[in-house]
Amino acid sequence: MKIGIYPGSFAPITKGHMDIILRASKLVDKLIIALLYNPAKTDMQFSVEDRLHMMHLATSDIGNVIVDSHSGLLVEYIQNKNIDLIIKGIRNSTDFEYEAQMAVINKKLHGNIETIFLLSSPEYTLLSSSVVRELIHFGGNIEEFVPKQIITTLHSLQKY
Ligand code: PNS
Protein backbone atom coordinates (compact mmCIF):
# COMPACT_ATOMS: atom_id res chain seq x y z
CA MET A 1 0.00 0.00 0.00
CA LYS A 2 1.43 3.35 -1.03
CA ILE A 3 1.00 6.10 1.56
CA GLY A 4 1.47 9.77 0.69
CA ILE A 5 1.59 12.82 2.91
CA TYR A 6 0.53 16.34 2.03
CA PRO A 7 1.94 18.56 4.78
CA GLY A 8 1.16 22.21 5.35
CA SER A 9 -0.06 24.98 7.65
CA PHE A 10 -3.62 25.04 6.29
CA ALA A 11 -4.52 28.39 7.88
CA PRO A 12 -7.18 27.94 6.64
CA ILE A 13 -7.52 25.13 4.11
CA THR A 14 -8.41 26.65 0.71
CA LYS A 15 -9.76 25.48 -2.62
CA GLY A 16 -6.15 25.54 -3.80
CA HIS A 17 -5.28 22.93 -1.16
CA MET A 18 -8.37 20.93 -2.15
CA ASP A 19 -7.21 20.92 -5.77
CA ILE A 20 -3.93 19.30 -4.72
CA ILE A 21 -5.62 16.94 -2.21
CA LEU A 22 -8.11 15.60 -4.75
CA ARG A 23 -5.45 15.03 -7.37
CA ALA A 24 -2.91 13.58 -4.90
CA SER A 25 -5.51 11.19 -3.46
CA LYS A 26 -5.65 9.50 -6.86
CA LEU A 27 -1.89 8.86 -6.89
CA VAL A 28 -1.65 6.91 -3.62
CA ASP A 29 -3.68 4.34 -1.70
CA LYS A 30 -3.84 6.51 1.40
CA LEU A 31 -3.18 10.24 1.69
CA ILE A 32 -2.45 11.88 5.03
CA ILE A 33 -3.17 15.60 5.18
CA ALA A 34 -0.83 16.66 7.95
CA LEU A 35 -0.90 19.92 9.84
CA LEU A 36 2.67 20.78 10.74
CA TYR A 37 4.34 23.76 12.33
CA ASN A 38 6.00 26.33 10.07
CA PRO A 39 8.26 28.47 12.28
CA ALA A 40 8.23 31.21 9.62
CA LYS A 41 4.48 31.67 10.04
CA THR A 42 3.78 32.86 13.54
CA ASP A 43 0.51 34.75 13.05
CA MET A 44 -1.83 32.02 11.95
CA GLN A 45 -5.00 33.51 13.46
CA PHE A 46 -6.45 30.01 13.74
CA SER A 47 -5.51 27.51 16.43
CA VAL A 48 -4.28 24.02 15.59
CA GLU A 49 -7.66 22.66 16.75
CA ASP A 50 -9.62 25.05 14.52
CA ARG A 51 -7.44 24.31 11.51
CA LEU A 52 -7.73 20.56 12.04
CA HIS A 53 -11.49 20.86 12.42
CA MET A 54 -11.74 22.70 9.09
CA MET A 55 -9.43 20.16 7.41
CA HIS A 56 -11.71 17.36 8.65
CA LEU A 57 -14.82 19.14 7.41
CA ALA A 58 -13.33 19.77 3.97
CA THR A 59 -11.98 16.27 3.37
CA SER A 60 -14.41 13.94 5.17
CA ASP A 61 -16.06 12.80 1.95
CA ILE A 62 -12.80 11.76 0.24
CA GLY A 63 -12.46 8.02 0.90
CA ASN A 64 -8.71 7.52 1.18
CA VAL A 65 -7.78 10.78 2.93
CA ILE A 66 -7.11 11.16 6.64
CA VAL A 67 -6.21 14.27 8.63
CA ASP A 68 -3.52 14.38 11.30
CA SER A 69 -1.06 16.75 12.97
CA HIS A 70 2.50 16.66 14.25
CA SER A 71 4.46 19.26 16.20
CA GLY A 72 7.96 18.14 15.20
CA LEU A 73 9.89 17.50 12.02
CA LEU A 74 8.07 16.14 9.00
CA VAL A 75 10.66 13.37 8.65
CA GLU A 76 9.95 12.12 12.20
CA TYR A 77 6.31 11.70 11.31
CA ILE A 78 7.20 10.02 8.02
CA GLN A 79 9.43 7.54 9.80
CA ASN A 80 6.78 6.64 12.40
CA LYS A 81 4.00 6.15 9.84
CA ASN A 82 5.96 4.39 7.09
CA ILE A 83 5.12 7.02 4.53
CA ASP A 84 6.40 6.50 0.98
CA LEU A 85 6.01 9.91 -0.58
CA ILE A 86 5.69 13.61 0.21
CA ILE A 87 3.34 15.49 -2.09
CA LYS A 88 3.44 19.27 -2.39
CA GLY A 89 1.65 21.83 -4.53
CA ILE A 90 3.54 24.41 -6.56
CA ARG A 91 1.89 27.65 -7.68
CA ASN A 92 4.85 29.61 -9.02
CA SER A 93 8.63 29.95 -9.04
CA THR A 94 8.68 31.30 -5.47
CA ASP A 95 6.96 28.13 -4.26
CA PHE A 96 9.41 26.09 -6.29
CA GLU A 97 12.49 27.73 -4.73
CA TYR A 98 11.19 27.06 -1.23
CA GLU A 99 9.82 23.59 -1.85
CA ALA A 100 12.91 22.40 -3.71
CA GLN A 101 15.01 23.31 -0.68
CA MET A 102 12.60 21.51 1.67
CA ALA A 103 12.62 18.43 -0.57
CA VAL A 104 16.42 18.23 -0.56
CA ILE A 105 16.62 18.73 3.21
CA ASN A 106 13.94 16.15 3.90
CA LYS A 107 15.71 13.69 1.62
CA LYS A 108 18.98 14.22 3.46
CA LEU A 109 17.26 13.83 6.83
CA HIS A 110 15.34 10.68 6.07
CA GLY A 111 16.26 7.66 3.95
CA ASN A 112 15.88 9.28 0.56
CA ILE A 113 12.22 10.13 0.97
CA GLU A 114 10.96 11.41 -2.38
CA THR A 115 8.90 14.58 -2.79
CA ILE A 116 6.69 14.96 -5.83
CA PHE A 117 5.23 18.27 -6.91
CA LEU A 118 1.83 18.87 -8.43
CA LEU A 119 1.40 22.11 -10.34
CA SER A 120 -1.60 24.04 -9.07
CA SER A 121 -4.50 24.20 -11.45
CA PRO A 122 -4.44 27.60 -13.20
CA GLU A 123 -7.44 29.00 -11.32
CA TYR A 124 -5.61 28.58 -8.00
CA THR A 125 -2.15 29.90 -8.76
CA LEU A 126 -2.90 33.25 -7.09
CA LEU A 127 -4.79 31.86 -4.13
CA SER A 128 -3.24 31.57 -0.66
CA SER A 129 -4.40 31.14 2.92
CA SER A 130 -2.97 34.58 3.72
CA VAL A 131 -5.20 36.19 1.07
CA VAL A 132 -8.20 34.40 2.60
CA ARG A 133 -7.21 35.63 6.07
CA GLU A 134 -6.95 39.19 4.76
CA LEU A 135 -10.35 38.94 3.08
CA ILE A 136 -11.86 37.70 6.34
CA HIS A 137 -10.20 40.53 8.24
CA PHE A 138 -11.78 43.14 5.99
CA GLY A 139 -15.13 41.39 5.66
CA GLY A 140 -14.64 40.36 2.04
CA ASN A 141 -16.46 37.45 0.43
CA ILE A 142 -14.45 34.24 0.79
CA GLU A 143 -16.90 31.79 -0.76
CA GLU A 144 -15.00 31.52 -4.03
CA PHE A 145 -11.77 30.64 -2.27
CA VAL A 146 -12.49 28.11 0.49
CA PRO A 147 -14.32 24.76 0.51
CA LYS A 148 -18.02 25.31 1.17
CA GLN A 149 -17.94 22.90 4.12
CA ILE A 150 -15.84 25.34 6.21
CA ILE A 151 -17.54 28.66 5.50
CA THR A 152 -19.89 28.55 8.51
CA THR A 153 -17.04 27.52 10.80
CA LEU A 154 -14.76 30.25 9.46
CA HIS A 155 -17.40 32.89 10.11
CA SER A 156 -18.17 31.51 13.57
CA LEU A 157 -14.55 31.61 14.67
CA GLN A 158 -14.64 35.41 14.63
CA LYS A 159 -10.86 35.61 14.81
CA TYR A 160 -10.69 38.71 12.70
O1 PNS B 1 1.83 25.44 4.24
P1 PNS B 1 3.28 25.70 4.55
O2 PNS B 1 3.42 26.72 5.66
O3 PNS B 1 4.08 26.06 3.33
O4 PNS B 1 3.87 24.29 5.08
C1 PNS B 1 5.22 24.21 5.48
C2 PNS B 1 5.42 23.03 6.42
C3 PNS B 1 4.53 23.17 7.66
C4 PNS B 1 5.06 21.74 5.69
C5 PNS B 1 6.92 23.00 6.81
O5 PNS B 1 7.26 24.18 7.50
C6 PNS B 1 7.29 21.78 7.66
O6 PNS B 1 7.52 20.72 7.14
N1 PNS B 1 7.33 21.99 9.02
C7 PNS B 1 7.73 20.94 9.96
C8 PNS B 1 9.21 21.10 10.34
C9 PNS B 1 10.08 20.48 9.25
O7 PNS B 1 10.15 19.28 9.11
N2 PNS B 1 10.73 21.34 8.42
C10 PNS B 1 11.49 20.89 7.28
C11 PNS B 1 12.93 20.63 7.56
S1 PNS B 1 13.81 22.06 8.05
mmCIF file of C-alpha atoms and ligand atoms in Angstrom:
data_model
loop_
_atom_site.group_PDB
_atom_site.id
_atom_site.type_symbol
_atom_site.label_atom_id
_atom_site.label_comp_id
_atom_site.label_asym_id
_atom_site.label_seq_id
_atom_site.Cartn_x
_atom_site.Cartn_y
_atom_site.Cartn_z
ATOM 1 C CA MET A 1 0.000 0.000 0.000
ATOM 2 C CA LYS A 2 1.432 3.350 -1.034
ATOM 3 C CA ILE A 3 1.003 6.103 1.564
ATOM 4 C CA GLY A 4 1.466 9.768 0.686
ATOM 5 C CA ILE A 5 1.589 12.818 2.908
ATOM 6 C CA TYR A 6 0.530 16.342 2.027
ATOM 7 C CA PRO A 7 1.941 18.558 4.782
ATOM 8 C CA GLY A 8 1.162 22.209 5.352
ATOM 9 C CA SER A 9 -0.059 24.979 7.646
ATOM 10 C CA PHE A 10 -3.619 25.037 6.293
ATOM 11 C CA ALA A 11 -4.519 28.389 7.875
ATOM 12 C CA PRO A 12 -7.183 27.942 6.645
ATOM 13 C CA ILE A 13 -7.516 25.127 4.106
ATOM 14 C CA THR A 14 -8.406 26.646 0.711
ATOM 15 C CA LYS A 15 -9.760 25.479 -2.618
ATOM 16 C CA GLY A 16 -6.148 25.536 -3.802
ATOM 17 C CA HIS A 17 -5.279 22.927 -1.158
ATOM 18 C CA MET A 18 -8.368 20.926 -2.153
ATOM 19 C CA ASP A 19 -7.209 20.924 -5.775
ATOM 20 C CA ILE A 20 -3.925 19.299 -4.715
ATOM 21 C CA ILE A 21 -5.616 16.937 -2.207
ATOM 22 C CA LEU A 22 -8.111 15.602 -4.748
ATOM 23 C CA ARG A 23 -5.445 15.027 -7.373
ATOM 24 C CA ALA A 24 -2.908 13.583 -4.899
ATOM 25 C CA SER A 25 -5.513 11.190 -3.465
ATOM 26 C CA LYS A 26 -5.648 9.499 -6.863
ATOM 27 C CA LEU A 27 -1.886 8.860 -6.889
ATOM 28 C CA VAL A 28 -1.655 6.912 -3.624
ATOM 29 C CA ASP A 29 -3.681 4.336 -1.705
ATOM 30 C CA LYS A 30 -3.838 6.515 1.399
ATOM 31 C CA LEU A 31 -3.181 10.243 1.686
ATOM 32 C CA ILE A 32 -2.451 11.877 5.027
ATOM 33 C CA ILE A 33 -3.175 15.599 5.184
ATOM 34 C CA ALA A 34 -0.834 16.659 7.947
ATOM 35 C CA LEU A 35 -0.897 19.919 9.838
ATOM 36 C CA LEU A 36 2.675 20.783 10.741
ATOM 37 C CA TYR A 37 4.336 23.763 12.335
ATOM 38 C CA ASN A 38 5.996 26.328 10.073
ATOM 39 C CA PRO A 39 8.262 28.473 12.278
ATOM 40 C CA ALA A 40 8.228 31.209 9.617
ATOM 41 C CA LYS A 41 4.480 31.669 10.037
ATOM 42 C CA THR A 42 3.775 32.864 13.541
ATOM 43 C CA ASP A 43 0.511 34.754 13.048
ATOM 44 C CA MET A 44 -1.829 32.019 11.948
ATOM 45 C CA GLN A 45 -4.999 33.508 13.463
ATOM 46 C CA PHE A 46 -6.449 30.012 13.738
ATOM 47 C CA SER A 47 -5.514 27.507 16.435
ATOM 48 C CA VAL A 48 -4.283 24.025 15.586
ATOM 49 C CA GLU A 49 -7.657 22.657 16.747
ATOM 50 C CA ASP A 50 -9.618 25.051 14.520
ATOM 51 C CA ARG A 51 -7.443 24.308 11.511
ATOM 52 C CA LEU A 52 -7.730 20.558 12.038
ATOM 53 C CA HIS A 53 -11.492 20.863 12.418
ATOM 54 C CA MET A 54 -11.740 22.698 9.089
ATOM 55 C CA MET A 55 -9.426 20.159 7.414
ATOM 56 C CA HIS A 56 -11.705 17.365 8.650
ATOM 57 C CA LEU A 57 -14.821 19.137 7.406
ATOM 58 C CA ALA A 58 -13.330 19.770 3.975
ATOM 59 C CA THR A 59 -11.980 16.265 3.369
ATOM 60 C CA SER A 60 -14.407 13.941 5.168
ATOM 61 C CA ASP A 61 -16.061 12.795 1.946
ATOM 62 C CA ILE A 62 -12.804 11.758 0.240
ATOM 63 C CA GLY A 63 -12.456 8.023 0.900
ATOM 64 C CA ASN A 64 -8.710 7.519 1.185
ATOM 65 C CA VAL A 65 -7.781 10.784 2.928
ATOM 66 C CA ILE A 66 -7.115 11.161 6.636
ATOM 67 C CA VAL A 67 -6.208 14.266 8.631
ATOM 68 C CA ASP A 68 -3.523 14.379 11.301
ATOM 69 C CA SER A 69 -1.062 16.754 12.971
ATOM 70 C CA HIS A 70 2.495 16.664 14.252
ATOM 71 C CA SER A 71 4.457 19.263 16.199
ATOM 72 C CA GLY A 72 7.962 18.137 15.197
ATOM 73 C CA LEU A 73 9.892 17.496 12.021
ATOM 74 C CA LEU A 74 8.072 16.142 8.996
ATOM 75 C CA VAL A 75 10.658 13.373 8.651
ATOM 76 C CA GLU A 76 9.955 12.119 12.200
ATOM 77 C CA TYR A 77 6.310 11.703 11.305
ATOM 78 C CA ILE A 78 7.201 10.023 8.021
ATOM 79 C CA GLN A 79 9.432 7.535 9.804
ATOM 80 C CA ASN A 80 6.784 6.640 12.398
ATOM 81 C CA LYS A 81 4.000 6.153 9.845
ATOM 82 C CA ASN A 82 5.963 4.386 7.094
ATOM 83 C CA ILE A 83 5.121 7.016 4.528
ATOM 84 C CA ASP A 84 6.396 6.503 0.980
ATOM 85 C CA LEU A 85 6.009 9.911 -0.582
ATOM 86 C CA ILE A 86 5.693 13.613 0.215
ATOM 87 C CA ILE A 87 3.338 15.491 -2.091
ATOM 88 C CA LYS A 88 3.437 19.273 -2.385
ATOM 89 C CA GLY A 89 1.653 21.831 -4.526
ATOM 90 C CA ILE A 90 3.543 24.411 -6.561
ATOM 91 C CA ARG A 91 1.893 27.648 -7.684
ATOM 92 C CA ASN A 92 4.848 29.612 -9.021
ATOM 93 C CA SER A 93 8.628 29.948 -9.036
ATOM 94 C CA THR A 94 8.678 31.295 -5.470
ATOM 95 C CA ASP A 95 6.962 28.130 -4.257
ATOM 96 C CA PHE A 96 9.410 26.086 -6.294
ATOM 97 C CA GLU A 97 12.493 27.725 -4.729
ATOM 98 C CA TYR A 98 11.193 27.062 -1.234
ATOM 99 C CA GLU A 99 9.817 23.587 -1.853
ATOM 100 C CA ALA A 100 12.913 22.398 -3.715
ATOM 101 C CA GLN A 101 15.014 23.310 -0.677
ATOM 102 C CA MET A 102 12.599 21.510 1.668
ATOM 103 C CA ALA A 103 12.622 18.427 -0.572
ATOM 104 C CA VAL A 104 16.422 18.233 -0.563
ATOM 105 C CA ILE A 105 16.621 18.731 3.208
ATOM 106 C CA ASN A 106 13.936 16.153 3.905
ATOM 107 C CA LYS A 107 15.709 13.687 1.621
ATOM 108 C CA LYS A 108 18.983 14.225 3.462
ATOM 109 C CA LEU A 109 17.265 13.828 6.830
ATOM 110 C CA HIS A 110 15.340 10.684 6.071
ATOM 111 C CA GLY A 111 16.257 7.663 3.951
ATOM 112 C CA ASN A 112 15.882 9.275 0.557
ATOM 113 C CA ILE A 113 12.217 10.127 0.972
ATOM 114 C CA GLU A 114 10.955 11.405 -2.381
ATOM 115 C CA THR A 115 8.896 14.579 -2.793
ATOM 116 C CA ILE A 116 6.692 14.960 -5.830
ATOM 117 C CA PHE A 117 5.229 18.269 -6.911
ATOM 118 C CA LEU A 118 1.834 18.873 -8.429
ATOM 119 C CA LEU A 119 1.400 22.110 -10.338
ATOM 120 C CA SER A 120 -1.601 24.037 -9.068
ATOM 121 C CA SER A 121 -4.501 24.198 -11.446
ATOM 122 C CA PRO A 122 -4.436 27.604 -13.198
ATOM 123 C CA GLU A 123 -7.444 28.997 -11.320
ATOM 124 C CA TYR A 124 -5.612 28.576 -7.998
ATOM 125 C CA THR A 125 -2.148 29.903 -8.760
ATOM 126 C CA LEU A 126 -2.896 33.249 -7.090
ATOM 127 C CA LEU A 127 -4.789 31.856 -4.125
ATOM 128 C CA SER A 128 -3.242 31.569 -0.662
ATOM 129 C CA SER A 129 -4.400 31.142 2.919
ATOM 130 C CA SER A 130 -2.975 34.581 3.722
ATOM 131 C CA VAL A 131 -5.203 36.189 1.069
ATOM 132 C CA VAL A 132 -8.196 34.397 2.600
ATOM 133 C CA ARG A 133 -7.207 35.635 6.074
ATOM 134 C CA GLU A 134 -6.948 39.192 4.763
ATOM 135 C CA LEU A 135 -10.350 38.945 3.085
ATOM 136 C CA ILE A 136 -11.859 37.704 6.339
ATOM 137 C CA HIS A 137 -10.201 40.534 8.236
ATOM 138 C CA PHE A 138 -11.783 43.143 5.986
ATOM 139 C CA GLY A 139 -15.134 41.392 5.660
ATOM 140 C CA GLY A 140 -14.639 40.361 2.036
ATOM 141 C CA ASN A 141 -16.458 37.450 0.427
ATOM 142 C CA ILE A 142 -14.447 34.237 0.793
ATOM 143 C CA GLU A 143 -16.897 31.793 -0.763
ATOM 144 C CA GLU A 144 -15.005 31.517 -4.030
ATOM 145 C CA PHE A 145 -11.772 30.637 -2.269
ATOM 146 C CA VAL A 146 -12.487 28.114 0.488
ATOM 147 C CA PRO A 147 -14.324 24.758 0.513
ATOM 148 C CA LYS A 148 -18.019 25.313 1.170
ATOM 149 C CA GLN A 149 -17.938 22.900 4.124
ATOM 150 C CA ILE A 150 -15.838 25.337 6.206
ATOM 151 C CA ILE A 151 -17.545 28.662 5.503
ATOM 152 C CA THR A 152 -19.890 28.552 8.514
ATOM 153 C CA THR A 153 -17.038 27.522 10.805
ATOM 154 C CA LEU A 154 -14.764 30.251 9.456
ATOM 155 C CA HIS A 155 -17.399 32.887 10.112
ATOM 156 C CA SER A 156 -18.175 31.511 13.570
ATOM 157 C CA LEU A 157 -14.554 31.605 14.669
ATOM 158 C CA GLN A 158 -14.637 35.409 14.629
ATOM 159 C CA LYS A 159 -10.859 35.613 14.810
ATOM 160 C CA TYR A 160 -10.691 38.705 12.697
HETATM 161 O O1 PNS B 1 1.825 25.439 4.239
HETATM 162 P P1 PNS B 1 3.283 25.701 4.548
HETATM 163 O O2 PNS B 1 3.420 26.717 5.664
HETATM 164 O O3 PNS B 1 4.082 26.064 3.333
HETATM 165 O O4 PNS B 1 3.874 24.293 5.085
HETATM 166 C C1 PNS B 1 5.219 24.214 5.481
HETATM 167 C C2 PNS B 1 5.423 23.026 6.418
HETATM 168 C C3 PNS B 1 4.530 23.171 7.657
HETATM 169 C C4 PNS B 1 5.065 21.738 5.693
HETATM 170 C C5 PNS B 1 6.924 22.995 6.809
HETATM 171 O O5 PNS B 1 7.265 24.179 7.498
HETATM 172 C C6 PNS B 1 7.290 21.784 7.664
HETATM 173 O O6 PNS B 1 7.524 20.718 7.136
HETATM 174 N N1 PNS B 1 7.328 21.986 9.015
HETATM 175 C C7 PNS B 1 7.729 20.938 9.956
HETATM 176 C C8 PNS B 1 9.213 21.099 10.340
HETATM 177 C C9 PNS B 1 10.079 20.481 9.251
HETATM 178 O O7 PNS B 1 10.151 19.279 9.111
HETATM 179 N N2 PNS B 1 10.731 21.337 8.424
HETATM 180 C C10 PNS B 1 11.490 20.891 7.276
HETATM 181 C C11 PNS B 1 12.932 20.627 7.563
HETATM 182 S S1 PNS B 1 13.815 22.059 8.046
#
